[in-house]
Coordinates of C-alpha atoms in Angstrom, one line a residue:
M1086 CA 0.0 0.0 0.0
L1087 CA 2.8 2.4 0.8
L1088 CA 4.6 1.7 -2.4
T1089 CA 1.3 2.1 -4.4
I1090 CA 0.4 5.5 -3.0
I1091 CA 4.0 6.8 -3.6
L1092 CA 4.9 5.1 -6.9
G1093 CA 1.4 5.4 -8.3
P1094 CA 1.5 9.1 -8.9
I1095 CA 5.3 9.1 -9.7
L1096 CA 4.9 6.5 -12.4
G1097 CA 1.6 8.1 -13.4
A1098 CA 3.4 11.4 -14.1
F1099 CA 5.5 9.6 -16.7
A1100 CA 2.4 8.0 -18.1
V1101 CA 0.5 11.3 -18.6
P1102 CA 2.5 12.4 -21.7
L1103 CA 2.5 8.8 -23.1
L1104 CA -1.3 8.4 -22.7
S1105 CA -1.9 11.9 -24.1
K1106 CA -0.2 10.8 -27.3
L1107 CA -2.8 7.9 -27.5
G1108 CA -5.7 10.4 -27.4
F1109 CA -6.4 10.5 -23.6
K1110 CA -6.9 13.9 -22.1
P1111 CA -4.1 14.7 -19.6
A1112 CA -6.7 16.5 -17.3
H1113 CA -8.8 13.3 -17.1
I1114 CA -5.7 11.1 -16.3
A1115 CA -4.6 13.6 -13.6
V1116 CA -8.1 13.7 -12.0
A1117 CA -8.2 9.9 -12.0
L1118 CA -4.8 9.5 -10.4
G1119 CA -5.6 12.2 -7.8
A1120 CA -8.8 10.5 -6.9
V1121 CA -7.1 7.1 -6.5
V1122 CA -4.4 8.6 -4.4
F1123 CA -6.9 10.3 -2.1
L1124 CA -8.9 7.1 -1.7
L1125 CA -5.7 5.2 -0.8
S1126 CA -4.8 8.0 1.7
V1127 CA -8.2 7.7 3.4
Y1128 CA -7.7 3.9 3.7
L1129 CA -4.3 4.5 5.2
L1130 CA -5.6 7.1 7.6
T1131 CA -8.3 4.7 8.8
A1132 CA -5.8 1.9 9.1
A1133 CA -3.4 4.0 11.1
G1134 CA -6.3 5.1 13.4
N1135 CA -7.1 1.4 14.0
G1136 CA -3.6 0.7 15.0
T1137 CA -2.4 -1.0 11.8
A1138 CA 1.3 -0.3 11.0
F1139 CA 2.6 -0.6 7.4
V1140 CA 6.4 -0.6 7.0
W1141 CA 8.5 -1.1 3.8
R1142 CA 12.2 -1.2 3.8
F1143 CA 14.9 -2.0 1.2
E1144 CA 18.3 -2.6 2.6
M1145 CA 21.2 -0.8 1.0
P1146 CA 24.9 -0.3 2.1
L1147 CA 25.6 2.2 4.9
G1148 CA 21.9 2.3 5.9
F1149 CA 20.8 4.5 3.0
G1150 CA 18.0 2.2 1.8
P1151 CA 14.5 3.6 1.5
H1152 CA 12.3 3.2 4.6
F1153 CA 8.6 4.1 4.3
E1154 CA 6.3 3.8 7.3
L1155 CA 2.7 4.5 8.1
D1156 CA 1.9 6.0 11.5
M1157 CA -0.9 8.3 12.6
L1158 CA 1.1 11.5 11.8
S1159 CA 2.1 10.5 8.3
G1160 CA -1.5 9.2 7.6
F1161 CA -3.0 12.5 8.7
M1162 CA -0.6 14.5 6.6
A1163 CA -1.0 12.3 3.5
C1164 CA -4.8 12.7 3.7
C1165 CA -4.5 16.5 3.9
V1166 CA -2.1 16.6 1.0
S1167 CA -4.0 14.2 -1.3
F1168 CA -7.4 15.9 -0.7
L1169 CA -6.2 19.4 -1.4
S1170 CA -4.2 18.2 -4.4
L1171 CA -7.3 16.5 -5.8
I1172 CA -9.4 19.6 -5.5
I1173 CA -6.7 21.7 -7.1
I1174 CA -6.4 19.2 -10.0
F1175 CA -10.1 19.3 -10.5
Y1176 CA -10.1 23.1 -10.4
S1177 CA -7.4 23.0 -13.0
T1178 CA -9.6 21.2 -15.5
G1179 CA -11.7 24.3 -15.7
Y1180 CA -8.8 26.8 -15.4
I1181 CA -6.2 25.3 -17.7
H1182 CA -7.8 23.7 -20.7
D1183 CA -6.4 23.7 -24.2
A1184 CA -3.5 25.8 -22.9
D1185 CA 0.0 25.6 -24.1
Y1186 CA 2.0 23.0 -22.2
E1187 CA -1.1 21.5 -20.7
T1188 CA 0.4 18.0 -20.7
E1189 CA 3.5 19.2 -19.0
Y1190 CA 1.4 21.0 -16.4
Y1191 CA -0.4 17.8 -15.3
T1192 CA 2.8 15.8 -15.5
F1193 CA 4.6 17.9 -13.0
V1194 CA 1.5 18.4 -10.7
I1195 CA 1.2 14.6 -10.4
L1196 CA 4.9 14.2 -9.9
F1197 CA 4.7 16.9 -7.2
L1198 CA 2.0 14.9 -5.5
G1199 CA 3.9 11.6 -5.6
S1200 CA 7.1 13.2 -4.3
M1201 CA 5.3 14.9 -1.4
L1202 CA 3.8 11.6 -0.4
G1203 CA 7.2 9.9 -0.6
L1204 CA 8.5 12.6 1.7
V1205 CA 5.5 12.2 4.1
F1206 CA 6.1 8.4 4.6
S1207 CA 9.9 8.4 4.4
F1208 CA 11.6 7.6 7.7
N1209 CA 15.1 7.7 6.1
L1210 CA 16.5 11.2 6.0
I1211 CA 18.5 10.6 2.8
W1212 CA 15.3 9.7 1.0
T1213 CA 13.5 12.6 2.6
F1214 CA 16.1 14.8 1.0
V1215 CA 15.6 13.1 -2.4
F1216 CA 11.9 13.7 -2.4
W1217 CA 12.5 17.2 -1.1
E1218 CA 14.6 18.0 -4.1
V1219 CA 12.1 16.5 -6.6
T1220 CA 9.5 19.0 -5.3
A1221 CA 12.0 21.8 -6.0
V1222 CA 12.3 20.7 -9.7
C1223 CA 8.5 20.5 -10.0
S1224 CA 8.0 23.9 -8.5
W1225 CA 10.7 25.4 -10.9
K1226 CA 8.8 24.1 -13.9
L1227 CA 5.3 25.0 -12.6
V1228 CA 6.2 28.6 -11.5
G1229 CA 7.6 29.3 -14.9
F1230 CA 4.6 27.7 -16.7
F1231 CA 3.7 30.7 -18.8
R1232 CA 7.3 30.9 -20.2
K1233 CA 7.6 34.7 -20.0
D1234 CA 11.1 36.0 -19.3
A1235 CA 10.1 37.5 -16.0
D1236 CA 8.3 34.3 -15.0
K1237 CA 11.3 32.2 -15.8
K1238 CA 13.6 34.4 -13.7
K1239 CA 11.2 34.0 -10.7
A1240 CA 11.0 30.3 -11.2
V1241 CA 14.8 30.1 -11.2
K1242 CA 14.8 32.2 -8.0
T1243 CA 12.3 29.8 -6.4
F1244 CA 14.5 26.8 -7.4
L1245 CA 17.8 28.4 -6.2
I1246 CA 16.6 29.5 -2.8
T1247 CA 14.9 26.2 -1.9
V1248 CA 17.8 24.1 -3.2
F1249 CA 20.3 26.3 -1.5
G1250 CA 18.5 25.7 1.8
A1251 CA 18.2 22.0 1.1
L1252 CA 22.0 21.8 0.8
F1253 CA 22.2 23.0 4.4
M1254 CA 19.8 20.3 5.4
L1255 CA 21.9 17.7 3.6
M1256 CA 24.9 18.8 5.6
G1257 CA 22.8 18.4 8.7
I1258 CA 21.8 14.8 7.7
I1259 CA 25.5 14.1 7.1
A1260 CA 26.3 15.4 10.6
V1261 CA 23.6 13.2 12.1
Y1262 CA 25.0 10.2 10.3
F1263 CA 28.6 10.7 11.5
S1264 CA 27.5 11.5 15.1
N1265 CA 24.8 8.7 15.4
G1266 CA 25.7 6.2 12.7
T1267 CA 22.3 6.2 11.1
V1268 CA 19.9 8.4 9.2
D1269 CA 16.8 6.3 10.0
L1270 CA 14.4 8.2 12.2
S1271 CA 13.1 5.0 13.8
L1272 CA 16.6 4.4 15.1
L1273 CA 17.1 8.0 16.2
K1274 CA 14.2 8.2 18.7
G1275 CA 15.3 10.2 21.7
A1276 CA 18.8 10.5 20.3
H1277 CA 21.0 13.6 21.0
V1278 CA 22.5 15.1 17.9
P1279 CA 25.0 18.0 17.5
A1280 CA 23.5 21.5 17.8
I1281 CA 25.1 22.4 14.5
A1282 CA 23.1 19.6 12.8
C1283 CA 19.9 20.9 14.3
L1284 CA 20.7 24.4 13.0
L1285 CA 21.4 23.1 9.5
F1286 CA 18.1 21.3 9.5
I1287 CA 16.3 24.5 10.5
I1288 CA 17.9 26.5 7.8
G1289 CA 16.7 24.0 5.2
M1290 CA 13.2 24.0 6.6
F1291 CA 13.0 27.8 6.8
S1292 CA 14.0 28.0 3.1
K1293 CA 11.3 25.6 2.0
S1294 CA 8.6 27.2 4.2
A1295 CA 9.6 30.7 3.2
I1296 CA 10.5 32.0 6.7
L1297 CA 12.8 35.0 6.9
P1298 CA 15.4 35.5 5.4
F1299 CA 14.3 33.1 2.7
S1300 CA 10.8 34.4 2.3
T1301 CA 11.2 36.5 -0.9
W1302 CA 10.6 33.6 -3.3
L1303 CA 7.1 32.9 -2.2
P1304 CA 5.4 36.1 -3.3
D1305 CA 7.3 36.0 -6.6
A1306 CA 5.9 32.5 -7.2
G1307 CA 2.5 34.2 -7.7
V1308 CA 3.3 34.5 -11.4
A1309 CA 2.4 30.9 -11.8
P1310 CA -1.2 29.8 -12.6
S1311 CA -3.5 30.1 -9.6
P1312 CA -3.9 26.4 -9.1
V1313 CA -0.1 26.1 -9.0
T1314 CA 0.1 28.8 -6.4
A1315 CA -2.6 27.1 -4.3
L1316 CA -0.6 23.8 -4.6
L1317 CA 2.6 25.6 -3.6
H1318 CA 1.2 27.8 -0.8
A1319 CA -1.6 25.7 0.6
A1320 CA -1.2 22.0 0.0
V1321 CA 2.3 20.9 -0.8
L1322 CA 5.5 22.9 -1.0
V1323 CA 5.6 25.2 2.0
K1324 CA 4.1 22.6 4.2
I1325 CA 7.1 20.3 3.6
G1326 CA 9.2 22.4 6.0
V1327 CA 6.9 22.4 8.9
Y1328 CA 6.0 18.7 8.5
V1329 CA 9.7 17.6 8.4
F1330 CA 10.3 19.9 11.3
A1331 CA 7.6 18.1 13.3
R1332 CA 8.9 14.7 12.2
V1333 CA 12.6 15.4 13.0
F1334 CA 12.4 17.5 16.2
Y1335 CA 9.7 15.3 17.8
T1336 CA 12.1 12.4 17.2
I1337 CA 15.5 13.7 18.3
H1338 CA 16.4 16.0 21.3
C1339 CA 17.3 19.6 20.5
D1340 CA 18.4 22.5 22.7
P1341 CA 15.3 24.4 24.0
A1342 CA 17.1 27.7 23.5
L1343 CA 17.4 26.9 19.7
M1344 CA 13.7 26.1 19.6
Q1345 CA 12.9 29.4 21.2
G1346 CA 15.1 31.0 18.6
V1347 CA 13.0 29.3 15.9
A1348 CA 9.8 30.8 17.5
F1349 CA 11.4 34.2 17.6
V1350 CA 12.4 34.2 13.9
A1351 CA 9.0 32.8 12.9
G1352 CA 7.3 35.6 14.9
L1353 CA 9.5 38.2 13.2
S1354 CA 8.7 36.6 9.8
S1355 CA 4.9 36.7 10.6
L1356 CA 5.1 40.4 11.5
V1357 CA 7.1 41.5 8.4
A1358 CA 4.9 39.5 6.0
G1359 CA 1.7 40.8 7.6
G1360 CA 2.9 44.4 7.3
A1361 CA 3.9 43.7 3.6
A1362 CA 0.4 42.3 3.0
I1363 CA -1.3 45.4 4.3
R1364 CA 0.7 47.6 1.9
E1365 CA 0.4 45.3 -1.1
T1366 CA -2.3 45.7 -3.9
N1367 CA -1.6 42.5 -6.0
I1368 CA -4.2 40.0 -4.8
K1369 CA -2.0 37.0 -5.2
R1370 CA 1.0 38.6 -3.5
I1371 CA -1.3 39.6 -0.6
I1372 CA -2.3 35.9 -0.1
A1373 CA 1.3 34.8 -0.5
Y1374 CA 2.5 37.2 2.2
S1375 CA -0.4 35.8 4.3
T1376 CA 1.0 32.3 3.8
I1377 CA 4.4 33.4 5.1
S1378 CA 2.8 35.0 8.1
Q1379 CA 0.6 32.0 8.9
L1380 CA 3.4 29.5 8.6
G1381 CA 5.1 31.3 11.5
F1382 CA 2.2 30.2 13.7
I1383 CA 2.9 26.5 12.9
F1384 CA 6.6 26.9 13.7
L1385 CA 5.5 28.7 17.0
A1386 CA 3.4 25.7 18.0
L1387 CA 5.9 23.0 17.0
S1388 CA 8.9 24.8 18.6
T1389 CA 7.4 24.2 22.0
G1390 CA 8.1 20.5 21.7
S1391 CA 5.0 19.7 23.6
A1392 CA 2.1 17.4 22.8
A1393 CA -0.2 20.5 22.7
G1394 CA 2.2 22.1 20.2
L1395 CA 2.2 19.1 17.9
I1396 CA -1.6 18.8 17.9
A1397 CA -2.1 22.6 17.3
G1398 CA 0.6 22.7 14.6
M1399 CA -0.8 19.8 12.6
L1400 CA -4.4 21.0 13.0
F1401 CA -3.2 24.4 11.8
I1402 CA -1.7 22.7 8.7
M1403 CA -5.0 21.1 7.8
I1404 CA -7.3 24.1 8.4
H1405 CA -4.9 26.6 6.9
G1406 CA -4.5 24.4 3.8
I1407 CA -8.3 24.3 3.2
A1408 CA -8.8 28.0 3.7
K1409 CA -5.6 29.3 1.9
G1410 CA -6.2 26.9 -1.0
G1411 CA -9.7 28.4 -1.3
L1412 CA -8.3 31.9 -1.3
F1413 CA -5.8 31.2 -4.1
L1414 CA -8.4 29.5 -6.2
C1415 CA -10.8 32.4 -5.7
A1416 CA -8.0 34.7 -6.8
G1417 CA -7.7 32.7 -10.0
I1418 CA -11.4 33.2 -10.8
I1419 CA -11.2 36.9 -9.9
E1420 CA -8.2 37.3 -12.2
H1421 CA -10.0 35.6 -15.1
K1422 CA -13.0 37.9 -14.6
T1423 CA -11.1 41.2 -14.2
H1424 CA -7.9 40.5 -16.2
T1425 CA -6.0 42.2 -13.4
K1426 CA -4.4 41.3 -10.1
D1427 CA -4.7 44.9 -8.7
I1428 CA -7.4 45.0 -6.0
T1429 CA -7.7 48.8 -6.4
M1430 CA -8.9 48.2 -10.0
M1431 CA -11.7 45.8 -9.0
G1432 CA -14.7 46.5 -6.7
G1433 CA -18.4 45.5 -6.8
L1434 CA -17.7 41.9 -7.7
W1435 CA -20.0 40.5 -5.0
K1436 CA -23.1 41.3 -7.2
V1437 CA -21.7 39.5 -10.2
M1438 CA -19.7 36.7 -8.5
P1439 CA -21.8 35.7 -5.4
W1440 CA -20.5 32.1 -5.1
T1441 CA -16.9 33.2 -5.4
G1442 CA -17.5 36.1 -3.0
T1443 CA -19.1 33.9 -0.4
A1444 CA -16.3 31.3 -0.6
F1445 CA -13.6 34.0 -0.4
A1446 CA -15.3 35.5 2.7
L1447 CA -15.5 32.1 4.5
C1448 CA -11.9 31.3 3.7
A1449 CA -10.6 34.7 4.7
L1450 CA -12.5 34.7 8.0
S1451 CA -11.0 31.3 8.7
V1452 CA -7.4 32.4 8.0
A1453 CA -8.0 35.4 10.2
G1454 CA -9.1 33.2 13.0
I1455 CA -12.6 34.7 13.4
P1456 CA -15.1 32.5 15.2
P1457 CA -17.0 30.4 14.5
L1458 CA -14.8 29.5 11.5
S1459 CA -12.4 26.6 11.9
G1460 CA -9.4 28.8 11.8
F1461 CA -10.3 30.3 15.1
F1462 CA -9.9 26.9 16.9
S1463 CA -6.5 26.1 15.3
K1464 CA -5.2 29.6 16.0
F1465 CA -6.5 29.5 19.6
M1466 CA -4.8 26.1 20.2
V1467 CA -1.5 27.5 18.8
F1468 CA -1.7 30.4 21.2
K1469 CA -2.6 28.1 24.1
S1470 CA 0.3 25.8 23.4
A1471 CA 2.7 28.8 23.5
L1472 CA 1.7 29.9 27.0
I1473 CA 5.0 28.7 28.4
P1474 CA 7.9 30.4 30.2
G1475 CA 10.2 32.3 28.0
Y1476 CA 7.7 32.9 25.2
G1477 CA 6.1 36.1 26.5
F1478 CA 7.5 38.6 24.0
I1479 CA 7.2 36.0 21.2
F1480 CA 3.5 35.5 22.2
F1481 CA 2.9 39.2 21.9
M1482 CA 4.5 39.3 18.4
F1483 CA 2.1 36.7 17.2
L1484 CA -0.8 38.5 18.7
V1485 CA 0.1 41.5 16.6
A1486 CA 0.6 39.3 13.5
A1487 CA -2.9 37.9 14.1
C1488 CA -4.3 41.4 14.1
F1489 CA -2.5 42.2 10.9
T1490 CA -4.1 39.1 9.3
A1491 CA -7.6 40.4 10.0
V1492 CA -6.7 43.8 8.6
Y1493 CA -5.3 42.9 5.3
L1494 CA -7.8 40.1 4.5
L1495 CA -10.8 42.4 5.4
R1496 CA -9.3 45.2 3.3
T1497 CA -8.8 42.9 0.4
F1498 CA -12.4 41.5 0.6
H1499 CA -13.8 45.1 0.8
L1500 CA -11.9 46.4 -2.1
V1501 CA -12.6 43.4 -4.3
F1502 CA -16.2 42.6 -3.6
L1503 CA -17.8 45.6 -1.8
G1504 CA -16.0 48.6 -3.1
A1505 CA -17.2 50.9 -5.9
P1506 CA -17.0 49.0 -9.2
Q1507 CA -14.1 50.2 -11.4
H1508 CA -15.6 48.7 -14.5
E1509 CA -18.9 47.2 -15.7
W1510 CA -18.5 43.5 -14.9
A1511 CA -20.4 40.8 -16.7
A1512 CA -22.4 38.4 -14.5
G1513 CA -21.0 34.9 -13.8
D1514 CA -18.5 33.2 -11.5
G1515 CA -16.7 31.0 -14.0
S1516 CA -16.7 27.3 -15.0
F1517 CA -18.4 24.6 -13.0
Q1518 CA -15.1 23.1 -11.9
T1519 CA -13.7 26.3 -10.5
V1520 CA -16.8 27.4 -8.8
F1521 CA -17.5 24.0 -7.3
S1522 CA -13.9 23.8 -6.0
V1523 CA -13.9 27.2 -4.2
T1524 CA -17.5 26.6 -2.8
L1525 CA -16.5 23.2 -1.4
L1526 CA -13.4 24.7 0.3
G1527 CA -15.4 27.6 1.7
V1528 CA -18.1 25.3 3.1
M1529 CA -15.3 23.1 4.6
A1530 CA -13.7 26.1 6.2
L1531 CA -17.0 26.6 8.1
A1532 CA -18.1 23.0 8.5
A1533 CA -14.7 21.9 10.0
A1534 CA -15.4 24.1 13.0
F1535 CA -18.4 21.9 13.9
L1536 CA -16.4 18.7 13.3
I1537 CA -13.2 19.9 15.0
S1538 CA -13.3 17.2 17.7
F1539 CA -12.6 14.5 15.1
P1540 CA -9.1 15.7 13.8
V1541 CA -8.2 16.9 17.3
G1542 CA -9.0 13.5 18.8
Y1543 CA -7.0 11.8 16.0
L1544 CA -4.0 14.1 16.6
V1545 CA -4.1 13.4 20.4
R1546 CA -3.8 9.8 19.6
A1547 CA -1.0 10.5 17.1
A1548 CA 0.9 12.5 19.8
A1549 CA 0.5 9.5 22.2
Q1550 CA 1.8 7.1 19.5
M1551 CA 4.9 9.3 19.1
G1552 CA 5.5 9.3 22.8
V1553 CA 5.0 13.0 23.5
L1554 CA 1.8 12.8 25.4

């Protein structure tokens, strides 16, 4: 099962261009692969919850063989990733149809999904690094999808920053190997590793999750098609850093002072990104800055090293993915309607795009943490987990960042949907696929609040399984 869910999309990515030559539509192939992967992830999530353990190893010299393992944490993350990826792929069928390089687009989206799942289930740090780098190649191709010179430069920037950070993480993996004789996380449980190795890991994770000083690539990645930005910002790429952070630092011992430093840098990143979002007028860059800011909250929770922090951080990953994915997909519909990304050139769209406007409002309120939306509960749990000695000033930084979030999202909603119309807009939200996708995510941002006990209960058991509860 583990090999199927990982190799299925990876091999499927190579099958997309071949089958398209035989007359099959690449969009249909991608949707079918995404649906199969999601169903498999639900099965694995259920199996993990029932106490079933799946392990697959292949022995290689020096202990560098692949080791994939299902536990409750990896099952939870795989389900989040595969669900959001499926929604984004379905949205793409109404957003990118008959476009240049359509086959290439779906090839790299599916490869992205497979490499992310390989990373989620990998318990060998070398193979975690391999899948980490495959996602960098996919993001490079997808960010530069439109082939404009400026787009290609920003795609290269995305690739270079994330790969540069990954090289630091590779050095950290090497340091762990020489100090502990293994890179297998199942053998590193409770191990003490050199502080320099921990620092090198953190640099790599910060680069992938766009935390200062590596955050500049994420807003620039907004030149990609909207479903790509949703994939990068909400479902896959930026969540790699925080997931691997949880997996590694809830396995090995690390200096608490270093973890407090992580929280401080994350808080500073959240403040700076929130301030930039308030000043920005490009709708996709506003949402991108919001992603940077919200990722800081996940690092805040996970840096505490507590069970409460793990539960809050993973819950935040799920709820933020739903809401932020919805915002980016809404932005794609809005851009198609208005032919601009400048929110000051929009206005009055609520009357002509009621479904998109409602979905945007629900997702924005969730990201801002306004009750009774689901984002309120995840953000509240993050703050509660950070009520520990030594985190006083950091806690205050994140309170200010949370206020910034409400300001820039409400400002964006007002200018886009409620402000004076800058043009005469034709009525209509868009294609069925795009409207259905954003409506579903908007409804889920609200409905998840009433079902919050289910993921929380699952994550409590996951924390107990990892030995931190």
